[in-house]
Amino acid sequence: MQTETSNSPPSWVQRQAKLFEAGEYPDKGVSVTEAHLAQLAAGFLRPVPLLIEHADSPLQMGYLTQVEARGSELFGTLSLSEEANQLVESSGARSLSLGLSPDLAEIREVSLVRNPRVPSAQLFSDGVVFLADLPDDAALWRERYRALEQETRNKEVDRKLSGYLKRGKLCPAQVPFARALLACDDTVEFDGAKQPLRKLLIAMIDRQPPSNLFHETAGTPAPPENPLLLPEEASFYRRHFPHIALKDIVGAD
């Protein structure tokens, strides 16, 4: 099986597959329509990785590279490394499951699974196409996937930071530091276990009370009209002697 660190270019095998179908999915609380499938196909702009049981792995299995909606069913083309295809053939692992975004608008990954949500979602045995070595294509797939994955993460970071600013959880001067930490993949030792740094930062910000620093404050009171008169004296003279200027009253003996 090829790994991400292997220097040898893999050969690729293209396989057709059924990916999903419209229907009710009460365990997820969603109803998938033909319109959703058409949107998934129309919005498929990048290859997404082929995983095993929706889990990241250092093994390079392959990518979903093309998607097509046909009525109530969604089909696609999977480009597998030759070794991954051999593993599929020898193990009989053909069942597939899609990883979708919460709004059902984006395919984020496709996985080989033991128990598919859609029983008929699987790799087909016919229509298998063996390709020559295509290292440039593989590198392009990885590059596009990682770039768009980073773009998605950046948008999520911006959304979180905007919310924290509106709720007074962060001040503008803190945003660049928070952005750098939220984009970091490092882990730290916390509470006896390795924890993602961004997860701890989010937990810390969520737990702190909002600051009133950026709420509207009362303006600076205007200086008294005449510093030689008390406010109640000035009010008295304005009420009873409106035709006389306060400066003239102060200047009179």
mmCIF file of C-alpha atoms in Angstrom:
data_model
loop_
_atom_site.group_PDB
_atom_site.id
_atom_site.type_symbol
_atom_site.label_atom_id
_atom_site.label_comp_id
_atom_site.label_asym_id
_atom_site.label_seq_id
_atom_site.Cartn_x
_atom_site.Cartn_y
_atom_site.Cartn_z
ATOM 1 C CA MET A 1 0.000 0.000 0.000
ATOM 2 C CA GLN A 2 1.374 3.391 -0.943
ATOM 3 C CA THR A 3 1.821 5.953 1.804
ATOM 4 C CA GLU A 4 1.933 9.726 1.605
ATOM 5 C CA THR A 5 5.706 9.606 2.156
ATOM 6 C CA SER A 6 6.416 7.094 -0.628
ATOM 7 C CA ASN A 7 8.569 8.409 -3.470
ATOM 8 C CA SER A 8 7.410 5.820 -6.020
ATOM 9 C CA PRO A 9 4.574 6.997 -8.265
ATOM 10 C CA PRO A 10 1.452 4.839 -7.902
ATOM 11 C CA SER A 11 -0.559 3.366 -10.734
ATOM 12 C CA TRP A 12 -4.243 4.246 -10.674
ATOM 13 C CA VAL A 13 -7.408 2.275 -11.239
ATOM 14 C CA GLN A 14 -10.682 4.011 -12.029
ATOM 15 C CA ARG A 15 -13.853 2.356 -10.753
ATOM 16 C CA GLN A 16 -17.455 3.385 -11.117
ATOM 17 C CA ALA A 17 -19.647 3.337 -8.022
ATOM 18 C CA LYS A 18 -23.043 4.172 -6.644
ATOM 19 C CA LEU A 19 -22.513 6.674 -3.852
ATOM 20 C CA PHE A 20 -25.881 7.617 -2.382
ATOM 21 C CA GLU A 21 -29.613 7.858 -2.978
ATOM 22 C CA ALA A 22 -32.488 10.145 -2.047
ATOM 23 C CA GLY A 23 -34.643 9.129 0.893
ATOM 24 C CA GLU A 24 -35.450 9.560 4.573
ATOM 25 C CA TYR A 25 -32.640 9.145 7.106
ATOM 26 C CA PRO A 26 -34.381 9.420 10.499
ATOM 27 C CA ASP A 27 -31.274 8.481 12.498
ATOM 28 C CA LYS A 28 -29.642 11.629 11.131
ATOM 29 C CA GLY A 29 -32.819 13.679 11.168
ATOM 30 C CA VAL A 30 -32.550 14.557 7.467
ATOM 31 C CA SER A 31 -34.520 14.002 4.291
ATOM 32 C CA VAL A 32 -32.426 13.849 1.122
ATOM 33 C CA THR A 33 -34.193 14.840 -2.084
ATOM 34 C CA GLU A 34 -33.272 14.606 -5.755
ATOM 35 C CA ALA A 35 -32.566 18.346 -5.596
ATOM 36 C CA HIS A 36 -29.951 17.681 -2.895
ATOM 37 C CA LEU A 37 -28.252 15.096 -5.120
ATOM 38 C CA ALA A 38 -28.260 17.476 -8.095
ATOM 39 C CA GLN A 39 -26.698 20.152 -5.875
ATOM 40 C CA LEU A 40 -24.004 17.740 -4.674
ATOM 41 C CA ALA A 41 -23.093 16.864 -8.255
ATOM 42 C CA ALA A 42 -23.158 20.467 -9.507
ATOM 43 C CA GLY A 43 -21.076 21.675 -6.570
ATOM 44 C CA PHE A 44 -18.444 18.950 -6.794
ATOM 45 C CA LEU A 45 -15.368 21.005 -7.702
ATOM 46 C CA ARG A 46 -12.581 19.067 -6.029
ATOM 47 C CA PRO A 47 -11.438 15.503 -5.522
ATOM 48 C CA VAL A 48 -12.100 14.215 -2.010
ATOM 49 C CA PRO A 49 -10.258 11.353 -0.303
ATOM 50 C CA LEU A 50 -11.276 7.723 -0.072
ATOM 51 C CA LEU A 51 -11.051 6.657 3.579
ATOM 52 C CA ILE A 52 -11.791 3.522 5.584
ATOM 53 C CA GLU A 53 -14.724 3.824 8.027
ATOM 54 C CA HIS A 54 -14.595 7.660 7.835
ATOM 55 C CA ALA A 55 -11.209 7.742 9.604
ATOM 56 C CA ASP A 56 -8.046 9.539 8.504
ATOM 57 C CA SER A 57 -5.177 7.249 7.622
ATOM 58 C CA PRO A 58 -1.576 7.605 6.415
ATOM 59 C CA LEU A 59 -2.436 5.087 3.675
ATOM 60 C CA GLN A 60 -3.136 6.539 0.250
ATOM 61 C CA MET A 61 -6.302 4.783 -0.864
ATOM 62 C CA GLY A 62 -7.460 7.116 -3.607
ATOM 63 C CA TYR A 63 -9.905 9.892 -4.424
ATOM 64 C CA LEU A 64 -13.447 10.470 -5.586
ATOM 65 C CA THR A 65 -12.812 12.451 -8.774
ATOM 66 C CA GLN A 66 -16.201 12.738 -10.523
ATOM 67 C CA VAL A 67 -19.859 12.827 -9.415
ATOM 68 C CA GLU A 68 -23.085 12.522 -11.390
ATOM 69 C CA ALA A 69 -26.715 12.695 -10.260
ATOM 70 C CA ARG A 70 -29.185 10.429 -12.045
ATOM 71 C CA GLY A 71 -32.631 11.093 -10.667
ATOM 72 C CA SER A 72 -32.814 9.711 -7.146
ATOM 73 C CA GLU A 73 -29.313 8.174 -7.241
ATOM 74 C CA LEU A 74 -25.809 9.606 -7.049
ATOM 75 C CA PHE A 75 -22.945 7.941 -8.918
ATOM 76 C CA GLY A 76 -19.250 8.679 -9.165
ATOM 77 C CA THR A 77 -15.793 7.703 -10.303
ATOM 78 C CA LEU A 78 -13.208 6.584 -7.745
ATOM 79 C CA SER A 79 -9.526 6.664 -8.663
ATOM 80 C CA LEU A 80 -7.774 4.092 -6.463
ATOM 81 C CA SER A 81 -4.096 3.351 -6.170
ATOM 82 C CA GLU A 82 -3.324 -0.039 -7.686
ATOM 83 C CA GLU A 83 -2.515 -1.461 -4.253
ATOM 84 C CA ALA A 84 -5.786 -0.131 -2.813
ATOM 85 C CA ASN A 85 -7.694 -1.753 -5.665
ATOM 86 C CA GLN A 86 -5.952 -5.054 -4.953
ATOM 87 C CA LEU A 87 -6.964 -4.748 -1.300
ATOM 88 C CA VAL A 88 -10.568 -4.104 -2.331
ATOM 89 C CA GLU A 89 -10.530 -7.151 -4.609
ATOM 90 C CA SER A 90 -8.929 -9.480 -2.069
ATOM 91 C CA SER A 91 -11.083 -8.353 0.869
ATOM 92 C CA GLY A 92 -14.373 -7.993 -0.960
ATOM 93 C CA ALA A 93 -14.798 -4.542 0.647
ATOM 94 C CA ARG A 94 -17.061 -2.721 -1.790
ATOM 95 C CA SER A 95 -19.660 -0.919 0.351
ATOM 96 C CA LEU A 96 -19.423 2.869 0.431
ATOM 97 C CA SER A 97 -20.622 5.718 2.621
ATOM 98 C CA LEU A 98 -20.465 9.452 1.928
ATOM 99 C CA GLY A 99 -19.328 12.065 4.424
ATOM 100 C CA LEU A 100 -21.460 15.169 3.776
ATOM 101 C CA SER A 101 -21.456 18.685 5.178
ATOM 102 C CA PRO A 102 -24.248 19.462 7.708
ATOM 103 C CA ASP A 103 -26.208 21.428 5.079
ATOM 104 C CA LEU A 104 -26.050 18.477 2.633
ATOM 105 C CA ALA A 105 -24.407 20.745 0.042
ATOM 106 C CA GLU A 106 -20.878 19.323 -0.073
ATOM 107 C CA ILE A 107 -19.192 15.930 -0.262
ATOM 108 C CA ARG A 108 -16.245 15.914 2.129
ATOM 109 C CA GLU A 109 -15.091 12.305 1.807
ATOM 110 C CA VAL A 110 -16.182 8.824 0.794
ATOM 111 C CA SER A 111 -15.368 5.713 2.815
ATOM 112 C CA LEU A 112 -15.196 1.972 2.454
ATOM 113 C CA VAL A 113 -17.392 0.706 5.283
ATOM 114 C CA ARG A 114 -18.632 -2.536 6.756
ATOM 115 C CA ASN A 115 -22.226 -1.343 7.283
ATOM 116 C CA PRO A 116 -23.324 1.166 4.624
ATOM 117 C CA ARG A 117 -26.259 3.486 5.257
ATOM 118 C CA VAL A 118 -27.412 2.799 1.681
ATOM 119 C CA PRO A 119 -27.075 -0.981 1.055
ATOM 120 C CA SER A 120 -26.697 -0.534 -2.707
ATOM 121 C CA ALA A 121 -23.917 2.075 -2.400
ATOM 122 C CA GLN A 122 -20.834 0.202 -3.554
ATOM 123 C CA LEU A 123 -18.019 -0.106 -6.049
ATOM 124 C CA PHE A 124 -19.023 -1.827 -9.270
ATOM 125 C CA SER A 125 -17.132 -4.844 -10.577
ATOM 126 C CA ASP A 126 -17.529 -3.892 -14.226
ATOM 127 C CA GLY A 127 -16.150 -0.819 -15.929
ATOM 128 C CA VAL A 128 -12.774 -1.006 -14.164
ATOM 129 C CA VAL A 129 -10.164 1.043 -16.046
ATOM 130 C CA PHE A 130 -6.453 0.645 -15.356
ATOM 131 C CA LEU A 131 -4.452 3.779 -15.970
ATOM 132 C CA ALA A 132 -0.764 4.365 -16.499
ATOM 133 C CA ASP A 133 1.262 6.032 -13.787
ATOM 134 C CA LEU A 134 -0.242 9.469 -13.206
ATOM 135 C CA PRO A 135 1.841 11.050 -10.433
ATOM 136 C CA ASP A 136 1.050 14.568 -11.688
ATOM 137 C CA ASP A 137 -2.689 13.912 -11.447
ATOM 138 C CA ALA A 138 -2.318 12.401 -7.977
ATOM 139 C CA ALA A 139 -0.280 15.375 -6.793
ATOM 140 C CA LEU A 140 -2.863 17.752 -8.284
ATOM 141 C CA TRP A 141 -5.716 15.916 -6.512
ATOM 142 C CA ARG A 142 -3.903 16.104 -3.185
ATOM 143 C CA GLU A 143 -2.971 19.764 -3.710
ATOM 144 C CA ARG A 144 -6.548 20.785 -4.616
ATOM 145 C CA TYR A 145 -8.007 18.812 -1.748
ATOM 146 C CA ARG A 146 -5.633 20.266 0.817
ATOM 147 C CA ALA A 147 -5.998 23.824 -0.514
ATOM 148 C CA LEU A 148 -9.790 23.716 -0.398
ATOM 149 C CA GLU A 149 -9.723 21.958 2.959
ATOM 150 C CA GLN A 150 -7.611 24.845 4.274
ATOM 151 C CA GLU A 151 -9.999 27.352 2.690
ATOM 152 C CA THR A 152 -12.921 25.675 4.463
ATOM 153 C CA ARG A 153 -11.040 25.773 7.765
ATOM 154 C CA ASN A 154 -10.159 29.449 7.294
ATOM 155 C CA LYS A 155 -13.817 30.317 6.701
ATOM 156 C CA GLU A 156 -14.795 28.466 9.862
ATOM 157 C CA VAL A 157 -12.078 30.301 11.838
ATOM 158 C CA ASP A 158 -13.324 33.660 10.496
ATOM 159 C CA ARG A 159 -16.896 32.751 11.457
ATOM 160 C CA LYS A 160 -15.853 31.873 15.008
ATOM 161 C CA LEU A 161 -13.737 35.007 15.437
ATOM 162 C CA SER A 162 -16.541 37.224 14.157
ATOM 163 C CA GLY A 163 -18.916 35.667 16.672
ATOM 164 C CA TYR A 164 -16.459 36.113 19.532
ATOM 165 C CA LEU A 165 -15.993 39.788 18.634
ATOM 166 C CA LYS A 166 -19.740 40.447 18.502
ATOM 167 C CA ARG A 167 -20.245 38.766 21.885
ATOM 168 C CA GLY A 168 -17.387 40.666 23.497
ATOM 169 C CA LYS A 169 -15.323 37.517 24.067
ATOM 170 C CA LEU A 170 -12.358 38.946 22.149
ATOM 171 C CA CYS A 171 -11.093 42.438 21.434
ATOM 172 C CA PRO A 172 -9.762 43.332 17.960
ATOM 173 C CA ALA A 173 -6.157 43.325 19.147
ATOM 174 C CA GLN A 174 -6.504 39.661 20.197
ATOM 175 C CA VAL A 175 -7.881 38.432 16.864
ATOM 176 C CA PRO A 176 -4.536 37.839 15.029
ATOM 177 C CA PHE A 177 -3.253 35.739 17.944
ATOM 178 C CA ALA A 178 -6.495 33.755 18.168
ATOM 179 C CA ARG A 179 -6.504 33.211 14.396
ATOM 180 C CA ALA A 180 -2.966 31.775 14.458
ATOM 181 C CA LEU A 181 -3.819 29.403 17.321
ATOM 182 C CA LEU A 182 -7.111 28.271 15.761
ATOM 183 C CA ALA A 183 -5.285 27.421 12.529
ATOM 184 C CA CYS A 184 -2.612 25.427 14.365
ATOM 185 C CA ASP A 185 -2.629 21.607 14.230
ATOM 186 C CA ASP A 186 -0.338 21.176 17.246
ATOM 187 C CA THR A 187 -1.345 19.320 20.391
ATOM 188 C CA VAL A 188 -0.418 20.004 24.013
ATOM 189 C CA GLU A 189 -0.544 17.984 27.205
ATOM 190 C CA PHE A 190 -3.667 18.916 29.169
ATOM 191 C CA ASP A 191 -5.551 17.093 31.906
ATOM 192 C CA GLY A 192 -3.496 13.949 31.417
ATOM 193 C CA ALA A 193 -3.985 13.661 27.654
ATOM 194 C CA LYS A 194 -2.858 15.177 24.372
ATOM 195 C CA GLN A 195 -5.370 17.817 23.291
ATOM 196 C CA PRO A 196 -5.548 19.877 20.069
ATOM 197 C CA LEU A 197 -4.407 23.418 20.807
ATOM 198 C CA ARG A 198 -7.324 24.992 18.924
ATOM 199 C CA LYS A 199 -9.824 22.897 20.889
ATOM 200 C CA LEU A 200 -8.417 24.200 24.166
ATOM 201 C CA LEU A 201 -8.439 27.786 22.904
ATOM 202 C CA ILE A 202 -12.106 27.523 21.888
ATOM 203 C CA ALA A 203 -12.978 26.034 25.276
ATOM 204 C CA MET A 204 -11.130 28.858 27.069
ATOM 205 C CA ILE A 205 -12.791 31.638 25.037
ATOM 206 C CA ASP A 206 -16.241 30.072 25.396
ATOM 207 C CA ARG A 207 -15.841 29.958 29.186
ATOM 208 C CA GLN A 208 -14.753 33.542 29.728
ATOM 209 C CA PRO A 209 -17.406 36.200 30.435
ATOM 210 C CA PRO A 210 -18.026 38.855 27.775
ATOM 211 C CA SER A 211 -16.211 42.151 28.181
ATOM 212 C CA ASN A 212 -18.009 45.506 28.268
ATOM 213 C CA LEU A 213 -15.038 47.317 26.761
ATOM 214 C CA PHE A 214 -16.710 47.687 23.404
ATOM 215 C CA HIS A 215 -20.224 48.561 24.513
ATOM 216 C CA GLU A 216 -21.379 52.097 23.844
ATOM 217 C CA THR A 217 -20.440 54.452 26.646
ATOM 218 C CA ALA A 218 -21.895 57.818 27.591
ATOM 219 C CA GLY A 219 -20.227 60.751 25.922
ATOM 220 C CA THR A 220 -18.127 63.272 27.843
ATOM 221 C CA PRO A 221 -20.484 65.763 29.503
ATOM 222 C CA ALA A 222 -20.425 69.225 27.998
ATOM 223 C CA PRO A 223 -18.705 71.919 30.071
ATOM 224 C CA PRO A 224 -21.050 74.245 31.993
ATOM 225 C CA GLU A 225 -22.338 77.229 30.032
ATOM 226 C CA ASN A 226 -20.800 79.594 32.590
ATOM 227 C CA PRO A 227 -18.318 78.236 35.138
ATOM 228 C CA LEU A 228 -19.114 81.078 37.607
ATOM 229 C CA LEU A 229 -22.745 79.953 38.090
ATOM 230 C CA LEU A 230 -24.017 76.758 39.605
ATOM 231 C CA PRO A 231 -26.279 74.743 37.231
ATOM 232 C CA GLU A 232 -29.378 75.497 39.310
ATOM 233 C CA GLU A 233 -28.480 79.228 39.317
ATOM 234 C CA ALA A 234 -28.073 79.251 35.542
ATOM 235 C CA SER A 235 -31.421 77.478 35.202
ATOM 236 C CA PHE A 236 -33.128 80.039 37.459
ATOM 237 C CA TYR A 237 -31.811 83.025 35.502
ATOM 238 C CA ARG A 238 -32.676 81.441 32.124
ATOM 239 C CA ARG A 239 -36.230 80.781 33.310
ATOM 240 C CA HIS A 240 -36.966 84.136 34.902
ATOM 241 C CA PHE A 241 -34.694 86.470 32.903
ATOM 242 C CA PRO A 242 -34.545 84.893 29.446
ATOM 243 C CA HIS A 243 -33.809 88.238 27.801
ATOM 244 C CA ILE A 244 -30.569 88.727 29.784
ATOM 245 C CA ALA A 245 -27.386 86.830 28.810
ATOM 246 C CA LEU A 246 -25.750 84.853 31.621
ATOM 247 C CA LYS A 247 -22.426 86.585 30.998
ATOM 248 C CA ASP A 248 -24.107 89.937 31.681
ATOM 249 C CA ILE A 249 -25.613 88.650 34.927
ATOM 250 C CA VAL A 250 -22.228 87.359 36.122
ATOM 251 C CA GLY A 251 -20.547 90.623 35.186
ATOM 252 C CA ALA A 252 -23.174 92.772 37.050
ATOM 253 C CA ASP A 253 -22.586 93.882 40.608
#
